[in-house]
PDB file of C-alpha atoms in Angstrom:
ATOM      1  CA  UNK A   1     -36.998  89.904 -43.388  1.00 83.00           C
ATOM      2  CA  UNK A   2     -35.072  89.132 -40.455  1.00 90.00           C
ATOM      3  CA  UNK A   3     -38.116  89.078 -37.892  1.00 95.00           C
ATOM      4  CA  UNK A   4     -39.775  86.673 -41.032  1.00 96.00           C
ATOM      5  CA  UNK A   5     -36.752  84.302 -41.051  1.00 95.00           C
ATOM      6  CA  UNK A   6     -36.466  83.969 -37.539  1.00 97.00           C
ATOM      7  CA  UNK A   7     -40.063  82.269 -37.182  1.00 97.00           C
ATOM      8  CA  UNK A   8     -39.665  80.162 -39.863  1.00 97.00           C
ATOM      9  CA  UNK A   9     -36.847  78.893 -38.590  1.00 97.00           C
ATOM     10  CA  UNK A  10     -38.599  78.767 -35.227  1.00 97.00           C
ATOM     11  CA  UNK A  11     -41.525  76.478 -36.682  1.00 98.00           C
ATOM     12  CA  UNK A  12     -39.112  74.568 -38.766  1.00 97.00           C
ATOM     13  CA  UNK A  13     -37.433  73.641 -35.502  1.00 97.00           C
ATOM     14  CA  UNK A  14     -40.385  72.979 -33.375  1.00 97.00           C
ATOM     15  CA  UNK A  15     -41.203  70.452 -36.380  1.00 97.00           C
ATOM     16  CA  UNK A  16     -38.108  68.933 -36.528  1.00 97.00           C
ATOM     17  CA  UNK A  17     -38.053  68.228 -32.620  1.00 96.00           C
ATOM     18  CA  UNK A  18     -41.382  67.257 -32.465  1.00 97.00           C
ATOM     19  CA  UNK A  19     -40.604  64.174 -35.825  1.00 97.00           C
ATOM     20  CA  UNK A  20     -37.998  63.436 -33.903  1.00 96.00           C
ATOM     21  CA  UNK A  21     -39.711  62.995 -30.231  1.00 96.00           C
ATOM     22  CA  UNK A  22     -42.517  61.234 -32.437  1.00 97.00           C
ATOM     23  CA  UNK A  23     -39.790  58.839 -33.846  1.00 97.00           C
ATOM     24  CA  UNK A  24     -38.480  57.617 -30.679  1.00 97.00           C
ATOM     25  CA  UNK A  25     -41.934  56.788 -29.931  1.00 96.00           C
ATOM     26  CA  UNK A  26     -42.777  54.864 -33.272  1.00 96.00           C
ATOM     27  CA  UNK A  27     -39.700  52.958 -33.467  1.00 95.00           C
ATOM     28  CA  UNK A  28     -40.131  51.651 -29.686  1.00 95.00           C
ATOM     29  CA  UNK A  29     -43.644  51.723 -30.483  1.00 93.00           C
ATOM     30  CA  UNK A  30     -44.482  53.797 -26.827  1.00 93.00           C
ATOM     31  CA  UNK A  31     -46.562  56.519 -26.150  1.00 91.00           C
ATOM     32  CA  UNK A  32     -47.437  57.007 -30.049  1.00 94.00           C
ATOM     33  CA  UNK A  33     -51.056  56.098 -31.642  1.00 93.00           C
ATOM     34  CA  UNK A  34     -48.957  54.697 -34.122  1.00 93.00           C
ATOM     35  CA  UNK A  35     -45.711  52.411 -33.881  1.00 94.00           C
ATOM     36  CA  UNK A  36     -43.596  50.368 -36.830  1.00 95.00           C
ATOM     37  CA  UNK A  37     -46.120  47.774 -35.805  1.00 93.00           C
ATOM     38  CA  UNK A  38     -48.981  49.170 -34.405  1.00 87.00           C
ATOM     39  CA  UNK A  39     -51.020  48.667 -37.516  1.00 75.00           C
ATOM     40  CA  UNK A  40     -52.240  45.566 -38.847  1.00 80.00           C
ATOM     41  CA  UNK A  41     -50.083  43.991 -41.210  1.00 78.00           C
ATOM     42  CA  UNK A  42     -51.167  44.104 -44.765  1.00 76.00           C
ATOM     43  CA  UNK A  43     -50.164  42.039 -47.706  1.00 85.00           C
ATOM     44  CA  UNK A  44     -46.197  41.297 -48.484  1.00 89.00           C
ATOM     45  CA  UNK A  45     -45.616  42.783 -51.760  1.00 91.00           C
ATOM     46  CA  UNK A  46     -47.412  45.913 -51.319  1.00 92.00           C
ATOM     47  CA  UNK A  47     -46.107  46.620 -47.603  1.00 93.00           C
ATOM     48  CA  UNK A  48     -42.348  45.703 -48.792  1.00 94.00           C
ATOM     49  CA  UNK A  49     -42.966  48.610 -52.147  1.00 95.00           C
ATOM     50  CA  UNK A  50     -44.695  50.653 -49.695  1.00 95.00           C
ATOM     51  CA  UNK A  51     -42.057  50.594 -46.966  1.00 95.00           C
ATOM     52  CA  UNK A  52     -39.087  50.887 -49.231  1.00 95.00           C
ATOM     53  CA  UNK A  53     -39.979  53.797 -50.970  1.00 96.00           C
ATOM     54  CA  UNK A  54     -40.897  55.592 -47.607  1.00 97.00           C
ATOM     55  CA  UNK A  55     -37.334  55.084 -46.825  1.00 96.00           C
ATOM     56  CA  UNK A  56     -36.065  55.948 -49.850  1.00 95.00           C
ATOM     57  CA  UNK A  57     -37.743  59.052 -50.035  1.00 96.00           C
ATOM     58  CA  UNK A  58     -36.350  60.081 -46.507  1.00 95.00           C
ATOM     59  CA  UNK A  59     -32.636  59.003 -48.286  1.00 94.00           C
ATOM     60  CA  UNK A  60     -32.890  61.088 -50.814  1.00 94.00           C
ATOM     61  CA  UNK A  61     -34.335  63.927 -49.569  1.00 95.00           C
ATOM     62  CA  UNK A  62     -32.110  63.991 -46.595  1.00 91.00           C
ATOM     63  CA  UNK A  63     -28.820  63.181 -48.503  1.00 91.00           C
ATOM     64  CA  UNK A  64     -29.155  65.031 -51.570  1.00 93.00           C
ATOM     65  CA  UNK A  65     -29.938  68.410 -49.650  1.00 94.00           C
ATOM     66  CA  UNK A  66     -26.971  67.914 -47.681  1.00 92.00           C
ATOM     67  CA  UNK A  67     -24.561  67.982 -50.471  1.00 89.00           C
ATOM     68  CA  UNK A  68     -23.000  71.222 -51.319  1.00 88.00           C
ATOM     69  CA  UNK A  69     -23.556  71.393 -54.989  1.00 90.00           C
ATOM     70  CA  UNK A  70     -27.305  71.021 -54.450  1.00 93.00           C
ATOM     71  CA  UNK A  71     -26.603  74.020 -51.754  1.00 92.00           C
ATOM     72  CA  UNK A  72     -25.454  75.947 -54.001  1.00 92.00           C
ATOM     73  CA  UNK A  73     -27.962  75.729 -56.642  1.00 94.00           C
ATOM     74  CA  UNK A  74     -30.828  75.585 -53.743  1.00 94.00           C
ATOM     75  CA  UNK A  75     -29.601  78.635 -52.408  1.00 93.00           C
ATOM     76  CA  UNK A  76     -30.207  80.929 -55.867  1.00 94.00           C
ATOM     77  CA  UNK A  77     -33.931  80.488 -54.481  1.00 93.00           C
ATOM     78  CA  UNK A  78     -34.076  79.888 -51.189  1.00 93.00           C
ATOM     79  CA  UNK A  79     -32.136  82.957 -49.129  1.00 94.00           C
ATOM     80  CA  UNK A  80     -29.163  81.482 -47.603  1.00 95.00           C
ATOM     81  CA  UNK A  81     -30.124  82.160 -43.383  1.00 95.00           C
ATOM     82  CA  UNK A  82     -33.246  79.766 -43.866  1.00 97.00           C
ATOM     83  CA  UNK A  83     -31.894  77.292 -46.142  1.00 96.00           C
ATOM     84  CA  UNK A  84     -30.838  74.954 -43.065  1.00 96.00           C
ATOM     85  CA  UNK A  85     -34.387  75.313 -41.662  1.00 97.00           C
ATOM     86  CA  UNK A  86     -35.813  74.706 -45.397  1.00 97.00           C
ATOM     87  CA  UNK A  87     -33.645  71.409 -45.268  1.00 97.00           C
ATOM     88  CA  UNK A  88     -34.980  70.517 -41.263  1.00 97.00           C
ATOM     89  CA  UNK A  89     -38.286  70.747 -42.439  1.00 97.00           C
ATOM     90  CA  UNK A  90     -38.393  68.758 -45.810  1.00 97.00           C
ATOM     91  CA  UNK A  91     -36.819  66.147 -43.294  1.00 97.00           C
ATOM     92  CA  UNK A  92     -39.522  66.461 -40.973  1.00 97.00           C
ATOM     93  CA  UNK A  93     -42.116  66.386 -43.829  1.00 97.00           C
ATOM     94  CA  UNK A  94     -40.190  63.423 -45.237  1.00 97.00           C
ATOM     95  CA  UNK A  95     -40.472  61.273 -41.657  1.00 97.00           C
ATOM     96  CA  UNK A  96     -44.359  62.342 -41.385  1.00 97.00           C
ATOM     97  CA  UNK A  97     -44.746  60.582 -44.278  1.00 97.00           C
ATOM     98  CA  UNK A  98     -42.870  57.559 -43.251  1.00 96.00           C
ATOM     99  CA  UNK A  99     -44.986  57.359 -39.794  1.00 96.00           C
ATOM    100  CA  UNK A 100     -48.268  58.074 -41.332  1.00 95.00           C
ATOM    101  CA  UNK A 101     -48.022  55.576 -44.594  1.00 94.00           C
ATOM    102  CA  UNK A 102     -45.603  53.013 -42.918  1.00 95.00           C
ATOM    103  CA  UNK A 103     -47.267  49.594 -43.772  1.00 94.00           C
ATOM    104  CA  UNK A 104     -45.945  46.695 -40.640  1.00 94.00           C
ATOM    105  CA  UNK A 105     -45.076  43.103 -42.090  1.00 93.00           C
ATOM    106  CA  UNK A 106     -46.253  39.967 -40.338  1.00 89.00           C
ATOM    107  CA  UNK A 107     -43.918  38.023 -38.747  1.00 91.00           C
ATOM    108  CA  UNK A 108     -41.340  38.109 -35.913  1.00 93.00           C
ATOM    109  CA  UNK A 109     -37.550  37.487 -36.060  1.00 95.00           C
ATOM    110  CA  UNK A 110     -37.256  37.339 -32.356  1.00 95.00           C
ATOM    111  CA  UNK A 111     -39.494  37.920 -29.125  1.00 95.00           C
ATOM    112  CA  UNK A 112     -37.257  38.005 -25.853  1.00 95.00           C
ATOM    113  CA  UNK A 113     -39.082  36.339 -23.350  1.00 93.00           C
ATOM    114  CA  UNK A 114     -36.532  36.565 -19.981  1.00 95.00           C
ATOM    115  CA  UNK A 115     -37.553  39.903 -18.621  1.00 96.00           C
ATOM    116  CA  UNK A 116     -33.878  40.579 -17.893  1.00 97.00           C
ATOM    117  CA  UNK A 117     -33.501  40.213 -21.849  1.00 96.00           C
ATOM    118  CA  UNK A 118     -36.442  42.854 -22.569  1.00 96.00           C
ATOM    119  CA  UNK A 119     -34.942  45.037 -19.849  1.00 97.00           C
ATOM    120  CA  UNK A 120     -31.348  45.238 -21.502  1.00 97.00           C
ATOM    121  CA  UNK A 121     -32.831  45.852 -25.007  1.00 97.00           C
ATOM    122  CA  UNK A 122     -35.411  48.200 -23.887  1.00 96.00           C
ATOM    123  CA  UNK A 123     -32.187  50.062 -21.758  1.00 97.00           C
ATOM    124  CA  UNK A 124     -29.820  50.076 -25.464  1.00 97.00           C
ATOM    125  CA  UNK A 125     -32.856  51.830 -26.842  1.00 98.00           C
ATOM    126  CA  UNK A 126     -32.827  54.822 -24.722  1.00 98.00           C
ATOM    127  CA  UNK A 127     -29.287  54.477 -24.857  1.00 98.00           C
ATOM    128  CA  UNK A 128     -29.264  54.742 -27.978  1.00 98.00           C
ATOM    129  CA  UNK A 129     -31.473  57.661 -28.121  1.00 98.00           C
ATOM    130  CA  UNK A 130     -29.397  59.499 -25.860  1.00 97.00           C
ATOM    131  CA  UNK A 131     -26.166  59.151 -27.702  1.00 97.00           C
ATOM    132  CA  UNK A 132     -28.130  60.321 -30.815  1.00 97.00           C
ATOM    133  CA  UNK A 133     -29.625  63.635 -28.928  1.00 96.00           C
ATOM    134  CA  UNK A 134     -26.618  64.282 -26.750  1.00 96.00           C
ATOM    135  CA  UNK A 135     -23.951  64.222 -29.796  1.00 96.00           C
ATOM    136  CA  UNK A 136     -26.176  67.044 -31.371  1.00 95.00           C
ATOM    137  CA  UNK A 137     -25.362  69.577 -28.329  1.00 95.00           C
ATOM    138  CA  UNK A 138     -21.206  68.469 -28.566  1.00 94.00           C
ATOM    139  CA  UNK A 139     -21.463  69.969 -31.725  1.00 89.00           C
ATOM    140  CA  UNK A 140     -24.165  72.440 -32.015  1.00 92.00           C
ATOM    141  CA  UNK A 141     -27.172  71.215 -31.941  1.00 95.00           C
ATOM    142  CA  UNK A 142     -29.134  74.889 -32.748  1.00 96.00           C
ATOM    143  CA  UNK A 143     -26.793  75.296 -35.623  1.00 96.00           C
ATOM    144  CA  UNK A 144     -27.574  71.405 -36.903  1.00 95.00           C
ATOM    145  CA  UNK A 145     -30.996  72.155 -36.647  1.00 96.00           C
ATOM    146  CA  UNK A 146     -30.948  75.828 -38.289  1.00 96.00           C
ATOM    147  CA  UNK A 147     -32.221  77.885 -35.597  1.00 96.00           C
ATOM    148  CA  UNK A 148     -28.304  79.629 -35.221  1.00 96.00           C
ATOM    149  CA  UNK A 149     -28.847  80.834 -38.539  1.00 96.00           C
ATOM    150  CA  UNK A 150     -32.164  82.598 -38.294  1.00 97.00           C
ATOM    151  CA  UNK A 151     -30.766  84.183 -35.139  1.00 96.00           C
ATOM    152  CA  UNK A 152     -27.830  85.763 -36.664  1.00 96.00           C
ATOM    153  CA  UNK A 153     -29.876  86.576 -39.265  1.00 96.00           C
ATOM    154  CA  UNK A 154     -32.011  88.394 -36.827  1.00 95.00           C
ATOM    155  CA  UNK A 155     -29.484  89.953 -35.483  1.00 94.00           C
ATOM    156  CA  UNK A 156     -28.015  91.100 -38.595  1.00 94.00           C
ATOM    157  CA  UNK A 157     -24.757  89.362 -37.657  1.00 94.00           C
ATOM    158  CA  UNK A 158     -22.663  87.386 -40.886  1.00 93.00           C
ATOM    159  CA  UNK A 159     -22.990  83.190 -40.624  1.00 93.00           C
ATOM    160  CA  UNK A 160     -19.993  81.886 -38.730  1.00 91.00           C
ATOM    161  CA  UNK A 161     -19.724  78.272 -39.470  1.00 90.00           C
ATOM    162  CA  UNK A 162     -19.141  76.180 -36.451  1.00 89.00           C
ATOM    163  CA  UNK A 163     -14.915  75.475 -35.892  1.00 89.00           C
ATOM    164  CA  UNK A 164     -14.107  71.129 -36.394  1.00 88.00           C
ATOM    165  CA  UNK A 165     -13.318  70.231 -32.530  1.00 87.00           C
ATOM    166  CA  UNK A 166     -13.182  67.311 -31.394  1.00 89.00           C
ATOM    167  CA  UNK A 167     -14.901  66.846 -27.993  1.00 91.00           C
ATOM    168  CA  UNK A 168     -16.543  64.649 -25.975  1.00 91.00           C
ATOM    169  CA  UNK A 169     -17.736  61.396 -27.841  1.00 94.00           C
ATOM    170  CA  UNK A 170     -16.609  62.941 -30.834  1.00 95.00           C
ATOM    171  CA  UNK A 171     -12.620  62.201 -29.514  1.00 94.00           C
ATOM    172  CA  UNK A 172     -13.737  58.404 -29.645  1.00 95.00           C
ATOM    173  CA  UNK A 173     -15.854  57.790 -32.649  1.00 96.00           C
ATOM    174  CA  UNK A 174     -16.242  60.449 -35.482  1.00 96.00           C
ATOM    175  CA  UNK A 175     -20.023  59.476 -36.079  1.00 96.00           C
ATOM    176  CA  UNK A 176     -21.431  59.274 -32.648  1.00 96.00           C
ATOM    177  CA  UNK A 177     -25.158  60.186 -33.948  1.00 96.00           C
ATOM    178  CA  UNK A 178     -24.783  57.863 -36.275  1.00 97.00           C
ATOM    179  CA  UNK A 179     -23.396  55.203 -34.095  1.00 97.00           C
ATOM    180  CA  UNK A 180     -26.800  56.556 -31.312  1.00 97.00           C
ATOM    181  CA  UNK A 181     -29.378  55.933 -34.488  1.00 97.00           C
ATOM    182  CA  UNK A 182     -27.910  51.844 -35.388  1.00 97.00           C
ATOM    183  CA  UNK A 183     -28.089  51.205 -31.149  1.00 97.00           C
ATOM    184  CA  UNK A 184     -31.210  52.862 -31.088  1.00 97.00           C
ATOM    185  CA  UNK A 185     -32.695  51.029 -34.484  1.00 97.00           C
ATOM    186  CA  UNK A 186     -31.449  47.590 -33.695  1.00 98.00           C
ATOM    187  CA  UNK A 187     -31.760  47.422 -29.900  1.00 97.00           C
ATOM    188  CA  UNK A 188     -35.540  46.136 -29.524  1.00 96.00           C
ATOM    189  CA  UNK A 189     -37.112  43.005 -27.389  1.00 96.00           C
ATOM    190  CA  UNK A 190     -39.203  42.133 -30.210  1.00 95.00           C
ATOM    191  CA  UNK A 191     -38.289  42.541 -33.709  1.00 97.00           C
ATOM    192  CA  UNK A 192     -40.770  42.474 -35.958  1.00 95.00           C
ATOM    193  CA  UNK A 193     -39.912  41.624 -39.936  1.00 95.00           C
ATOM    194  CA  UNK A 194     -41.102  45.214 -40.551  1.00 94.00           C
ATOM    195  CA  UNK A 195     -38.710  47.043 -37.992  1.00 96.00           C
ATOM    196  CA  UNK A 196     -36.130  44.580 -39.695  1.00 97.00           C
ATOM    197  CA  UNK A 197     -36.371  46.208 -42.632  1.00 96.00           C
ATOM    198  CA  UNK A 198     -36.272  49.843 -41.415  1.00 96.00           C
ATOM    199  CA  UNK A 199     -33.061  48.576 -39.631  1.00 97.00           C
ATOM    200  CA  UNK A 200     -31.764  46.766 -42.704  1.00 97.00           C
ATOM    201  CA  UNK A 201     -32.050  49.741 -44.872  1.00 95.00           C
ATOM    202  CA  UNK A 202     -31.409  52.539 -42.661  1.00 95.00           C
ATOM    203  CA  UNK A 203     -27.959  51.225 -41.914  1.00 96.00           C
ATOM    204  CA  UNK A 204     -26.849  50.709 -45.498  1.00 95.00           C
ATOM    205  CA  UNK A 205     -28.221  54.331 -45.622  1.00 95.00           C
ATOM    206  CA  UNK A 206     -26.308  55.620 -42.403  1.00 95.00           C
ATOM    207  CA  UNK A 207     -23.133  53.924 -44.041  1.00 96.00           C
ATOM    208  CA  UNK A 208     -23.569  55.876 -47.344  1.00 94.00           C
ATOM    209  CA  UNK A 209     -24.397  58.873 -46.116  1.00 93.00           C
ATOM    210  CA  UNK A 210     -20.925  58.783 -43.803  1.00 95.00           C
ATOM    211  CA  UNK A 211     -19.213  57.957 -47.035  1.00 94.00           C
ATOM    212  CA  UNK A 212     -20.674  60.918 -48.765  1.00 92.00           C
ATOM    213  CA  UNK A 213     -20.580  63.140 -45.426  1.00 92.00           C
ATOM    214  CA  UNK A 214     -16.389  62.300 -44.930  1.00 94.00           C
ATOM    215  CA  UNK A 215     -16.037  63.087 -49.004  1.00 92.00           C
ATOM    216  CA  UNK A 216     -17.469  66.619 -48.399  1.00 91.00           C
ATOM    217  CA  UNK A 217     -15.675  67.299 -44.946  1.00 91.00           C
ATOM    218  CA  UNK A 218     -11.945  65.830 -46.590  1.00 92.00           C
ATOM    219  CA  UNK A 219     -12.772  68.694 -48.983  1.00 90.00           C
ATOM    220  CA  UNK A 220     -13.458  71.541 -46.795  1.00 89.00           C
ATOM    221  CA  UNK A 221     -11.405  70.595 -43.845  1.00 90.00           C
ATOM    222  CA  UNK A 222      -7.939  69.287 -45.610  1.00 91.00           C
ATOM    223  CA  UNK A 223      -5.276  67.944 -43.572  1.00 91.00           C
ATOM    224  CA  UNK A 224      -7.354  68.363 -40.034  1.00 91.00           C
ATOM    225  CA  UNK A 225      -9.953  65.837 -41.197  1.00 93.00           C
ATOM    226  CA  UNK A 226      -7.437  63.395 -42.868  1.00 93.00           C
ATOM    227  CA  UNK A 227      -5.503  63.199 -39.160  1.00 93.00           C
ATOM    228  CA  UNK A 228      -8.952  62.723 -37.662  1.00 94.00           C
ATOM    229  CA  UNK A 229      -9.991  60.253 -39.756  1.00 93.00           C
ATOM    230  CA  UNK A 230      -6.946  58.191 -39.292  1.00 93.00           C
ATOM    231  CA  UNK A 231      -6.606  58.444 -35.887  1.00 93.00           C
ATOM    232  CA  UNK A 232     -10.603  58.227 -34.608  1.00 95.00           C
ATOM    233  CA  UNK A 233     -13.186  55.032 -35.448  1.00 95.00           C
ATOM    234  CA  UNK A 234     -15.841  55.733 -37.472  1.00 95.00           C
ATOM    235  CA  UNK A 235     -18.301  53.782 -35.302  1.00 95.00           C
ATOM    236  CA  UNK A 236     -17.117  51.473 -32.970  1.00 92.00           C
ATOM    237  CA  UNK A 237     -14.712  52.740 -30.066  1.00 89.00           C
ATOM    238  CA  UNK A 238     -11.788  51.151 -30.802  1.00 84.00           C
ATOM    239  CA  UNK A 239      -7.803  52.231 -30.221  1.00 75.00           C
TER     240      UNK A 239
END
């Protein structure tokens, strides 16, 4: 069972990587046969139902899996090793949908025209990216993505969970893959009423899910998080 968790934890991590390579393309709609606005716009009301459930099924599934109550009732069916790579891949799933059904809306909120414009917006999207991708690997980005489990698993070795540190961009902001995601969702030279949405509604769902995410690590973590919290930004790099 160990040998059968590890590949499934294997594929559910090649999936995960590969929806979130395939997002970086569709949101700066490059190297992708399909962007945010690739398509041709369809009719208002049916794009704007369309759209909004897409994201709200990617809000759902991805917050409501990540609470611990719903871990531990999960958890009397799925074994425990794989239920991390279970969670990766519903997530995956989740954003295939959202790239394969998304609906663009016609209409621009603003083009930059100066090509030292495009260049800086173009440069805060890869920035962005790489804040997102880097802050994974400050924490552990094999255990965020369940592929530590399978392996100790494997190795017949108990689940340690990973110590609270706070390194790198992690000493300045306490949500730097968060704070990645808004640069990388916002920062665009043209922004199309369609990616304005996505951006819209992802960040009220980035912001709720920190709520809910800080509620659950207060819990667990006591007194360490609560000195954390009050000494370290949520988002912005401020004293």
């Amino acid at each position: 069972m160990g040998i059968v968790a590890f590949l499934y934890g294997a594929a559910s991590y090649t999936a995960g990587l590969i929806a979130l390579l395939y997002a970086i393309g569709f949101f700066g709609n490059v190297l992708v046969p399909k962007g945010i606005d690739s398509a041709p716009a369809g009719a208002l009301p049916e794009a704007l139902l369309v759209d909004a459930l897409l994201v709200g099924l990617f809000a759902v599934q991805h917050s409501v899996m990540a609470r611990k109550g719903f871990k531990q009732w999960w958890t009397r069916i799925v074994p425990e090793p794989v239920e991390r790579s279970t969670y990766v891949l519903a997530s995956s799933l989740a954003l295939a949908a959202l790239f394969w059904q998304w609906q663009p809306i016609e209409g621009t909120l603003w083009s930059a025209e100066a090509p030292a414009a495009r260049l800086c917006l173009g440069a805060l999207f890869w920035l962005g990216w790489g804040i997102a991708l880097s802050s994974t690997f400050m924490i552990n980005h094999f255990d965020l993505f369940g592929l530590r489990q399978v392996y100790l698993r494997l190795r017949n070795e108990p689940y340690r969970p990973v110590p609270f540190v706070k390194v790198a961009l992690y000493r300045f902001v306490r949500h730097p893959l968060m704070l990645g995601l808004l640069i990388a969702f916002w920062a665009t030279p043209d922004m199309s009423y369609g990616h304005l949405l996505f951006a819209l509604a992802m960040t009220g769902y980035i912001l709720v899910g920190i709520w809910l995410e800080e509620r659950d690590l207060r819990r667990v973590l006591g007194a360490a998080y609560h000195s954390y919290r009050r000494d370290t930004s949520m988002l912005i790099p401020l004293p």
